[in-house]
Each structure stands twice: as structure tokens, then as C-alpha cells.
mmCIF file of C-alpha atoms in Angstrom:
data_model
loop_
_atom_site.group_PDB
_atom_site.id
_atom_site.type_symbol
_atom_site.label_atom_id
_atom_site.label_comp_id
_atom_site.label_asym_id
_atom_site.label_seq_id
_atom_site.Cartn_x
_atom_site.Cartn_y
_atom_site.Cartn_z
ATOM 1 C CA MET A 1092 -39.457 -106.991 86.793
ATOM 2 C CA LYS A 1093 -41.923 -105.011 88.886
ATOM 3 C CA SER A 1094 -42.977 -108.087 90.851
ATOM 4 C CA LYS A 1095 -39.321 -108.930 91.576
ATOM 5 C CA PHE A 1096 -38.641 -105.389 92.781
ATOM 6 C CA LYS A 1097 -41.795 -105.454 94.909
ATOM 7 C CA GLN A 1098 -40.813 -108.805 96.389
ATOM 8 C CA GLN A 1099 -37.325 -107.561 97.283
ATOM 9 C CA PHE A 1100 -38.746 -104.338 98.710
ATOM 10 C CA LEU A 1101 -41.234 -106.166 100.920
ATOM 11 C CA SER A 1102 -38.600 -108.657 102.091
ATOM 12 C CA GLN A 1103 -36.425 -105.739 103.246
ATOM 13 C CA TRP A 1104 -39.127 -103.377 104.439
ATOM 14 C CA GLU A 1105 -37.466 -102.845 107.843
ATOM 15 C CA LEU A 1106 -34.270 -101.644 106.162
ATOM 16 C CA GLN A 1107 -36.234 -99.565 103.645
ATOM 17 C CA VAL A 1108 -38.089 -97.791 106.448
ATOM 18 C CA MET A 1109 -34.746 -96.743 107.957
ATOM 19 C CA VAL A 1110 -33.082 -95.763 104.676
ATOM 20 C CA TRP A 1111 -35.764 -93.829 102.801
ATOM 21 C CA PRO A 1112 -36.254 -90.998 105.327
ATOM 22 C CA SER A 1113 -32.538 -90.224 105.032
ATOM 23 C CA ILE A 1114 -32.716 -90.345 101.239
ATOM 24 C CA ILE A 1115 -35.710 -87.994 101.202
ATOM 25 C CA LEU A 1116 -33.991 -85.550 103.563
ATOM 26 C CA MET A 1117 -30.867 -85.619 101.381
ATOM 27 C CA ILE A 1118 -32.901 -84.911 98.249
ATOM 28 C CA VAL A 1119 -34.865 -82.077 99.890
ATOM 29 C CA PHE A 1120 -31.965 -80.346 101.637
ATOM 30 C CA SER A 1121 -29.006 -81.203 99.367
ATOM 31 C CA PHE A 1122 -30.205 -81.713 95.798
ATOM 32 C CA VAL A 1123 -33.288 -79.478 95.473
ATOM 33 C CA PRO A 1124 -31.376 -76.355 96.690
ATOM 34 C CA MET A 1125 -28.862 -76.930 93.880
ATOM 35 C CA LEU A 1126 -31.476 -75.472 91.534
ATOM 36 C CA GLY A 1127 -30.612 -72.138 93.123
ATOM 37 C CA LEU A 1128 -27.167 -72.243 91.487
ATOM 38 C CA ILE A 1129 -28.800 -70.596 88.496
ATOM 39 C CA ILE A 1130 -28.561 -67.233 90.281
ATOM 40 C CA ALA A 1131 -24.787 -67.291 89.667
ATOM 41 C CA PHE A 1132 -25.659 -66.598 86.026
ATOM 42 C CA GLN A 1133 -28.236 -63.926 86.818
ATOM 43 C CA ASP A 1134 -28.396 -60.431 88.219
ATOM 44 C CA TYR A 1135 -30.523 -61.926 90.944
ATOM 45 C CA SER A 1136 -33.088 -59.919 92.864
ATOM 46 C CA PRO A 1137 -35.116 -61.540 95.673
ATOM 47 C CA LEU A 1138 -38.139 -59.514 94.546
ATOM 48 C CA SER A 1139 -37.935 -60.780 90.965
ATOM 49 C CA GLY A 1140 -37.059 -64.349 91.859
ATOM 50 C CA PHE A 1141 -35.373 -66.962 89.653
ATOM 51 C CA THR A 1142 -37.687 -66.460 86.709
ATOM 52 C CA GLY A 1143 -37.776 -62.657 86.738
ATOM 53 C CA SER A 1144 -34.083 -61.880 87.287
ATOM 54 C CA GLU A 1145 -31.981 -60.848 84.299
ATOM 55 C CA PHE A 1146 -29.669 -63.488 82.823
ATOM 56 C CA VAL A 1147 -26.091 -62.152 82.656
ATOM 57 C CA GLY A 1148 -24.139 -65.286 81.716
ATOM 58 C CA LEU A 1149 -20.606 -65.413 83.101
ATOM 59 C CA ASP A 1150 -20.492 -61.772 84.223
ATOM 60 C CA ASN A 1151 -20.402 -62.687 87.928
ATOM 61 C CA PHE A 1152 -17.490 -65.069 87.363
ATOM 62 C CA LYS A 1153 -15.632 -62.411 85.369
ATOM 63 C CA ALA A 1154 -16.244 -59.898 88.163
ATOM 64 C CA PHE A 1155 -14.777 -62.294 90.720
ATOM 65 C CA LEU A 1156 -11.762 -63.312 88.650
ATOM 66 C CA GLY A 1157 -11.113 -59.689 87.671
ATOM 67 C CA ASP A 1158 -11.442 -58.298 91.180
ATOM 68 C CA LYS A 1159 -8.271 -56.645 92.489
ATOM 69 C CA ASP A 1160 -8.454 -58.707 95.703
ATOM 70 C CA PHE A 1161 -8.977 -62.057 93.977
ATOM 71 C CA TYR A 1162 -5.365 -63.260 93.891
ATOM 72 C CA ASN A 1163 -4.689 -62.085 97.442
ATOM 73 C CA VAL A 1164 -7.778 -63.927 98.719
ATOM 74 C CA LEU A 1165 -6.867 -67.077 96.777
ATOM 75 C CA THR A 1166 -3.264 -66.923 98.032
ATOM 76 C CA ASN A 1167 -4.396 -66.587 101.640
ATOM 77 C CA THR A 1168 -6.858 -69.467 101.300
ATOM 78 C CA LEU A 1169 -4.348 -71.826 99.709
ATOM 79 C CA GLY A 1170 -1.524 -70.753 102.017
ATOM 80 C CA ILE A 1171 -3.452 -71.296 105.249
ATOM 81 C CA SER A 1172 -5.058 -74.531 104.051
ATOM 82 C CA LEU A 1173 -1.750 -76.000 102.836
ATOM 83 C CA MET A 1174 -0.062 -75.156 106.134
ATOM 84 C CA LYS A 1175 -2.880 -76.875 108.020
ATOM 85 C CA LEU A 1176 -2.599 -79.885 105.709
ATOM 86 C CA LEU A 1177 1.199 -80.222 105.736
ATOM 87 C CA ILE A 1178 1.560 -79.702 109.495
ATOM 88 C CA GLY A 1179 -1.732 -80.875 110.961
ATOM 89 C CA PHE A 1180 -2.302 -84.000 108.864
ATOM 90 C CA PRO A 1181 0.958 -85.789 109.829
ATOM 91 C CA LEU A 1182 0.520 -84.715 113.467
ATOM 92 C CA GLU A 1183 -2.833 -86.517 113.634
ATOM 93 C CA ILE A 1184 -1.177 -89.767 112.536
ATOM 94 C CA VAL A 1185 1.786 -89.316 114.907
ATOM 95 C CA LEU A 1186 -0.494 -88.506 117.863
ATOM 96 C CA ALA A 1187 -2.694 -91.527 117.145
ATOM 97 C CA ILE A 1188 0.344 -93.822 117.076
ATOM 98 C CA LEU A 1189 1.764 -92.294 120.275
ATOM 99 C CA ILE A 1190 -1.562 -92.690 122.108
ATOM 100 C CA ASN A 1191 -1.830 -96.284 120.923
ATOM 101 C CA GLU A 1192 1.656 -97.071 122.275
ATOM 102 C CA LEU A 1193 0.765 -95.870 125.784
ATOM 103 C CA ARG A 1194 0.487 -98.875 128.082
ATOM 104 C CA LEU A 1195 -0.969 -97.245 131.216
ATOM 105 C CA VAL A 1196 -4.732 -97.414 130.533
ATOM 106 C CA PHE A 1197 -5.679 -94.481 132.770
ATOM 107 C CA PHE A 1198 -3.047 -92.185 131.266
ATOM 108 C CA LYS A 1199 -4.023 -93.321 127.755
ATOM 109 C CA LYS A 1200 -7.693 -92.399 128.289
ATOM 110 C CA PHE A 1201 -6.715 -89.130 129.987
ATOM 111 C CA THR A 1202 -4.507 -88.167 127.011
ATOM 112 C CA GLN A 1203 -7.282 -88.972 124.547
ATOM 113 C CA THR A 1204 -9.802 -86.895 126.495
ATOM 114 C CA ILE A 1205 -7.488 -83.895 126.767
ATOM 115 C CA SER A 1206 -6.655 -84.001 123.049
ATOM 116 C CA TYR A 1207 -10.353 -84.275 122.059
ATOM 117 C CA LEU A 1208 -11.613 -81.515 124.374
ATOM 118 C CA PRO A 1209 -10.820 -78.404 122.230
ATOM 119 C CA HIS A 1210 -12.855 -79.844 119.346
ATOM 120 C CA PHE A 1211 -16.066 -79.475 121.363
ATOM 121 C CA LEU A 1212 -15.455 -75.796 122.092
ATOM 122 C CA SER A 1213 -16.737 -73.262 119.572
ATOM 123 C CA TRP A 1214 -14.432 -70.823 117.817
ATOM 124 C CA VAL A 1215 -16.169 -68.026 119.706
ATOM 125 C CA ILE A 1216 -14.816 -69.425 122.973
ATOM 126 C CA LEU A 1217 -11.423 -70.429 121.587
ATOM 127 C CA GLY A 1218 -11.097 -67.132 119.726
ATOM 128 C CA GLY A 1219 -11.616 -65.236 122.954
ATOM 129 C CA MET A 1220 -8.981 -67.371 124.665
ATOM 130 C CA ILE A 1221 -6.478 -66.911 121.839
ATOM 131 C CA THR A 1222 -7.104 -63.169 121.681
ATOM 132 C CA SER A 1223 -6.516 -62.923 125.431
ATOM 133 C CA TRP A 1224 -3.366 -65.065 125.364
ATOM 134 C CA LEU A 1225 -1.856 -63.116 122.458
ATOM 135 C CA GLY A 1226 -2.749 -59.675 123.832
ATOM 136 C CA SER A 1227 -0.120 -57.190 124.942
ATOM 137 C CA SER A 1228 -0.603 -58.270 128.584
ATOM 138 C CA GLY A 1229 -1.537 -61.838 127.761
ATOM 139 C CA LEU A 1230 0.051 -65.139 128.685
ATOM 140 C CA VAL A 1231 2.447 -65.332 125.712
ATOM 141 C CA ASN A 1232 3.829 -61.818 126.087
ATOM 142 C CA SER A 1233 4.132 -62.221 129.860
ATOM 143 C CA PHE A 1234 6.186 -65.387 129.383
ATOM 144 C CA LEU A 1235 8.413 -63.849 126.707
ATOM 145 C CA LEU A 1236 8.993 -60.735 128.818
ATOM 146 C CA SER A 1237 9.752 -62.741 131.975
ATOM 147 C CA THR A 1238 12.323 -64.843 130.128
ATOM 148 C CA HIS A 1239 13.830 -61.691 128.533
ATOM 149 C CA LEU A 1240 13.266 -63.037 125.026
ATOM 150 C CA ILE A 1241 11.630 -59.717 124.110
ATOM 151 C CA SER A 1242 12.005 -56.234 125.551
ATOM 152 C CA GLU A 1243 8.483 -54.981 124.856
ATOM 153 C CA PRO A 1244 5.106 -56.670 124.220
ATOM 154 C CA LEU A 1245 4.333 -57.895 120.726
ATOM 155 C CA SER A 1246 0.983 -57.389 119.028
ATOM 156 C CA PHE A 1247 0.513 -60.790 117.426
ATOM 157 C CA LEU A 1248 -3.003 -60.440 116.014
ATOM 158 C CA SER A 1249 -2.196 -56.997 114.637
ATOM 159 C CA ASN A 1250 0.752 -58.417 112.715
ATOM 160 C CA ALA A 1251 -0.599 -59.504 109.328
ATOM 161 C CA ASN A 1252 2.500 -61.593 108.587
ATOM 162 C CA ALA A 1253 1.936 -63.694 111.723
ATOM 163 C CA TYR A 1254 -1.705 -64.508 110.972
ATOM 164 C CA TRP A 1255 -1.088 -67.626 108.867
ATOM 165 C CA TRP A 1256 0.844 -69.233 111.716
ATOM 166 C CA ILE A 1257 -1.740 -68.191 114.297
ATOM 167 C CA ALA A 1258 -4.571 -69.631 112.185
ATOM 168 C CA THR A 1259 -2.660 -72.857 111.492
ATOM 169 C CA LEU A 1260 -1.479 -73.573 115.025
ATOM 170 C CA SER A 1261 -4.804 -72.694 116.641
ATOM 171 C CA ASP A 1262 -6.672 -74.942 114.194
ATOM 172 C CA ILE A 1263 -4.252 -77.806 114.873
ATOM 173 C CA TRP A 1264 -4.673 -77.327 118.622
ATOM 174 C CA LYS A 1265 -8.452 -77.531 118.215
ATOM 175 C CA GLU A 1266 -8.718 -80.441 115.773
ATOM 176 C CA VAL A 1267 -5.616 -82.639 116.018
ATOM 177 C CA GLY A 1268 -7.029 -84.798 118.826
ATOM 178 C CA TRP A 1269 -10.357 -85.282 117.069
ATOM 179 C CA GLY A 1270 -8.522 -86.212 113.877
ATOM 180 C CA THR A 1271 -6.918 -89.220 115.574
ATOM 181 C CA ILE A 1272 -10.198 -91.104 116.049
ATOM 182 C CA LEU A 1273 -10.258 -92.956 112.727
ATOM 183 C CA TYR A 1274 -6.559 -93.763 112.943
ATOM 184 C CA LEU A 1275 -6.940 -95.181 116.461
ATOM 185 C CA ALA A 1276 -9.922 -97.236 115.313
ATOM 186 C CA ALA A 1277 -7.881 -98.619 112.408
ATOM 187 C CA ILE A 1278 -4.891 -99.366 114.656
ATOM 188 C CA THR A 1279 -7.014 -101.324 117.133
ATOM 189 C CA GLY A 1280 -8.091 -103.555 114.257
ATOM 190 C CA ILE A 1281 -4.530 -104.696 113.545
ATOM 191 C CA ASP A 1282 -3.878 -108.334 114.427
ATOM 192 C CA PRO A 1283 -1.873 -108.361 117.720
ATOM 193 C CA SER A 1284 -0.032 -111.489 116.576
ATOM 194 C CA LEU A 1285 1.849 -109.355 114.048
ATOM 195 C CA TYR A 1286 3.344 -107.289 116.859
ATOM 196 C CA GLU A 1287 4.104 -110.397 118.901
ATOM 197 C CA ALA A 1288 5.912 -111.994 115.980
ATOM 198 C CA ALA A 1289 7.882 -108.788 115.400
ATOM 199 C CA LYS A 1290 8.920 -108.697 119.073
ATOM 200 C CA VAL A 1291 10.105 -112.286 118.862
ATOM 201 C CA ASP A 1292 12.182 -111.359 115.815
ATOM 202 C CA GLY A 1293 13.773 -108.537 117.807
ATOM 203 C CA ALA A 1294 12.014 -105.579 116.137
ATOM 204 C CA LYS A 1295 12.090 -102.448 118.298
ATOM 205 C CA ILE A 1296 9.110 -100.150 118.717
ATOM 206 C CA LEU A 1297 10.036 -97.814 115.838
ATOM 207 C CA LYS A 1298 10.411 -100.705 113.421
ATOM 208 C CA ARG A 1299 7.090 -102.186 114.541
ATOM 209 C CA ILE A 1300 5.430 -98.847 113.881
ATOM 210 C CA TRP A 1301 7.114 -98.415 110.482
ATOM 211 C CA TYR A 1302 6.622 -101.952 109.159
ATOM 212 C CA ILE A 1303 3.315 -102.936 110.804
ATOM 213 C CA THR A 1304 1.266 -99.990 112.071
ATOM 214 C CA ILE A 1305 1.676 -97.527 109.197
ATOM 215 C CA PRO A 1306 1.194 -100.074 106.357
ATOM 216 C CA SER A 1307 -1.890 -101.457 108.124
ATOM 217 C CA ILE A 1308 -3.599 -98.055 108.268
ATOM 218 C CA LYS A 1309 -2.451 -96.924 104.815
ATOM 219 C CA ASN A 1310 -5.945 -96.994 103.333
ATOM 220 C CA ILE A 1311 -7.320 -94.765 106.112
ATOM 221 C CA ILE A 1312 -4.414 -92.356 105.655
ATOM 222 C CA VAL A 1313 -5.117 -92.100 101.910
ATOM 223 C CA LEU A 1314 -8.849 -91.621 102.509
ATOM 224 C CA MET A 1315 -8.322 -88.826 105.035
ATOM 225 C CA PHE A 1316 -5.702 -87.164 102.840
ATOM 226 C CA LEU A 1317 -8.050 -87.074 99.854
ATOM 227 C CA LEU A 1318 -10.868 -85.660 101.961
ATOM 228 C CA ARG A 1319 -8.553 -82.943 103.272
ATOM 229 C CA VAL A 1320 -7.393 -82.071 99.752
ATOM 230 C CA GLY A 1321 -11.008 -81.858 98.588
ATOM 231 C CA SER A 1322 -11.746 -79.207 101.212
ATOM 232 C CA ILE A 1323 -8.528 -77.243 100.756
ATOM 233 C CA LEU A 1324 -10.375 -74.082 99.644
ATOM 234 C CA GLY A 1325 -12.372 -74.063 102.865
ATOM 235 C CA ALA A 1326 -10.187 -72.155 105.330
ATOM 236 C CA ASN A 1327 -12.681 -72.222 108.247
ATOM 237 C CA LEU A 1328 -14.990 -69.197 108.186
ATOM 238 C CA ASP A 1329 -15.721 -69.315 111.932
ATOM 239 C CA GLN A 1330 -12.046 -69.099 112.815
ATOM 240 C CA THR A 1331 -11.457 -66.286 110.338
ATOM 241 C CA LEU A 1332 -14.349 -64.141 111.567
ATOM 242 C CA VAL A 1333 -13.208 -64.538 115.186
ATOM 243 C CA LEU A 1334 -9.488 -63.815 114.666
ATOM 244 C CA GLN A 1335 -9.754 -61.310 111.820
ATOM 245 C CA ASN A 1336 -9.327 -57.575 112.397
ATOM 246 C CA SER A 1337 -8.563 -54.505 110.290
ATOM 247 C CA SER A 1338 -4.812 -54.848 110.937
ATOM 248 C CA ASN A 1339 -4.433 -58.421 109.684
ATOM 249 C CA MET A 1340 -7.112 -58.245 106.951
ATOM 250 C CA LEU A 1341 -4.487 -58.355 104.192
ATOM 251 C CA ARG A 1342 -3.388 -61.871 105.217
ATOM 252 C CA SER A 1343 -6.563 -63.159 106.863
ATOM 253 C CA GLU A 1344 -9.164 -62.591 104.136
ATOM 254 C CA VAL A 1345 -9.968 -66.011 102.630
ATOM 255 C CA ILE A 1346 -12.548 -67.069 100.056
ATOM 256 C CA ASP A 1347 -15.250 -67.890 102.625
ATOM 257 C CA SER A 1348 -14.910 -64.564 104.453
ATOM 258 C CA TYR A 1349 -14.634 -62.771 101.093
ATOM 259 C CA VAL A 1350 -17.980 -64.250 100.054
ATOM 260 C CA TYR A 1351 -19.456 -63.304 103.418
ATOM 261 C CA HIS A 1352 -18.275 -59.700 103.309
ATOM 262 C CA LEU A 1353 -18.832 -58.850 99.629
ATOM 263 C CA GLY A 1354 -21.510 -61.348 98.710
ATOM 264 C CA LEU A 1355 -23.843 -61.981 101.621
ATOM 265 C CA ALA A 1356 -23.328 -58.922 103.857
ATOM 266 C CA GLN A 1357 -23.913 -56.593 100.902
ATOM 267 C CA GLY A 1358 -26.743 -58.690 99.475
ATOM 268 C CA ASP A 1359 -25.000 -59.614 96.199
ATOM 269 C CA PHE A 1360 -26.259 -63.203 96.166
ATOM 270 C CA SER A 1361 -25.329 -63.805 92.532
ATOM 271 C CA PHE A 1362 -21.715 -62.875 93.191
ATOM 272 C CA ALA A 1363 -21.568 -65.063 96.312
ATOM 273 C CA THR A 1364 -23.013 -68.044 94.429
ATOM 274 C CA ALA A 1365 -20.529 -67.598 91.575
ATOM 275 C CA VAL A 1366 -17.613 -67.660 94.019
ATOM 276 C CA GLY A 1367 -19.088 -70.739 95.687
ATOM 277 C CA ILE A 1368 -19.325 -72.570 92.345
ATOM 278 C CA PHE A 1369 -15.746 -71.579 91.534
ATOM 279 C CA SER A 1370 -14.549 -72.998 94.874
ATOM 280 C CA SER A 1371 -16.491 -76.227 94.346
ATOM 281 C CA VAL A 1372 -15.115 -76.764 90.833
ATOM 282 C CA VAL A 1373 -11.535 -76.179 91.993
ATOM 283 C CA SER A 1374 -12.042 -78.475 95.008
ATOM 284 C CA VAL A 1375 -13.410 -81.298 92.845
ATOM 285 C CA THR A 1376 -10.509 -80.846 90.408
ATOM 286 C CA LEU A 1377 -7.964 -81.045 93.236
ATOM 287 C CA LEU A 1378 -9.706 -84.133 94.613
ATOM 288 C CA LEU A 1379 -9.571 -85.894 91.244
ATOM 289 C CA VAL A 1380 -5.898 -85.007 90.764
ATOM 290 C CA ALA A 1381 -4.993 -86.163 94.286
ATOM 291 C CA ASN A 1382 -6.971 -89.368 93.804
ATOM 292 C CA PHE A 1383 -5.155 -90.058 90.516
ATOM 293 C CA LEU A 1384 -1.739 -89.433 92.057
ATOM 294 C CA THR A 1385 -2.360 -91.586 95.141
ATOM 295 C CA LYS A 1386 -3.607 -94.386 92.919
ATOM 296 C CA LYS A 1387 -0.393 -94.233 90.876
ATOM 297 C CA LEU A 1388 1.907 -93.948 93.892
ATOM 298 C CA SER A 1389 0.288 -96.288 96.425
ATOM 299 C CA ASP A 1390 -2.436 -98.133 94.499
ATOM 300 C CA SER A 1391 -4.911 -96.916 97.143
ATOM 301 C CA THR A 1392 -7.853 -94.760 96.170
ATOM 302 C CA ILE A 1393 -11.439 -93.940 97.110
ATOM 303 C CA PHE A 1394 -12.898 -94.306 93.585
#
């Protein structure tokens, strides 16, 4: 057995040399730090360390679940994430199909570049732009005032009830172009003869999209949907910290920013770790449920 393993290893040594550094890095930076999850069950003190800190069991989880802000934070996280999923996810597919149907090569590449560009800008830059545009003398208010749709400037970022829409639309603007990459790659792999045969049969563009394009990229759609569901409790901390203020805090505080403010900023590492474990367990549960449902409905799944 050992000689067979050694023989296979030596016959693939070039591949092993490329693979093992990545495996070692993954173990060191992804798996070894998981030992630190024990502090979620401790009253952790950096001075006492893992071994010297008092074990408190599920007290940190009880403190989180019993906190008066827990349900508001959870509602905000789910609300913003679901809006991004229900609006942004279909838009990525639609945009990819529309770009693919463009026949002028220059305009097609120009459209792709313009749609990708916001992804490469940080939320610090985009947050400053959005704050400026939505200010009392910003672009949006100037347009609404000039068209007499409003009589006085609106304070968008100070309106807590408007924050969900601001967070959703700004995130879509930033990421929708980048999200089309996999779909465009899958569409380019479709056999062109299928479209030619459909044209001969008299199928118009909408029918070709519905009966050829969408079924051909179904597996990619399912994969991306499951990945999005698995990260539904991650409502983008960078975006939240940039757009959040004291006026919209009621509707903008999400789990990630909650952990940052109460857990990390105040040095309560045990509490922050407990919230992180809670989010991970819920995310894995949602992923398993979504995977089960997609397997039943479309017979497509990732595991």
C-alpha cells in the first residue's frame, strides 16, 4: 500500500508541488484558527488565554439571543439580504443575457466594462459618492427639485425607513455587472447550432432565450443561488459602516456591524465569537434547506 502511494506520488510530483502549498496554507489559515471557537464558551480574557479563561458554557449565546436588539438586528440582516437576493440575483441573469444578445462587438465590450467597473471601487469611495448624491444639495435632490417632484430637499440617509432600499440598490449597482461573469461564460459554451436550428424553425429571440439559453445555464443558476442563500446572513459590513449613521441605526444595524460594535469595539471577543457561530450555523442550515428544495424542484444540486 505504501509503495503504491509512493509510486503515485512520485509519478505526479509536479502536480503535488503545486497543490500542497495551497493545502498547507488552507490548514494554517482556515482550519487551525477554528480552535479559537472555544472562546465562545468562555469568559475569554487575552491575558488568561484559552486555557486560563473561565468556561461559561452557553452563557454568551443566551446573552445574544436575549439581547433587546437581537430581533431588530436579525430582521434588518434578513430583510436587506433577501431584497438583494430577490432583486439583484435575477438582474444578474437578465443583464448577462442582454449583453450576450448584443451584436455590435465594440458596444458589447463597452457595456461589459461599464457594468464591471463599480465592483473594483471600494465602499469607501462609493459610500462617499452615494452620500454626496443623496445629500440635501446632491444630484438626486437637485433633479427632484428641478422637475418639481418635491418642494423641499429630502434627507435620504437620515430616513431609517429608506435605508433598506438604499443598501439594496447601491449593492446591486456595485455588483450586478461582476455577477454576470459566470453566466456569460456558461452562455458562450452553448452550441451555436441550437440557435441556428431555432432560427430556422422560426423561433424569435425571446423563445430562443427561454427554451435554449436559460435551460443551458440552469446548473450555474442553481449553483449561484445556493451560494447566495448560504451567505444570506452576511449583509456587507463595509457598506453598512460607510452608509450607517445615528439617524438610520434602527434599520441599518445588521449582524456583522452588531458584532463589530458590541463584540470587537468593546473587546468582548467571546460574545463576538458566539454571534459568529450562530450566523454560521444558520447559514449552513439555510444552505442545506435550499439545496434540498432545488434538488426536489429542478434535480440540480451542488452536493
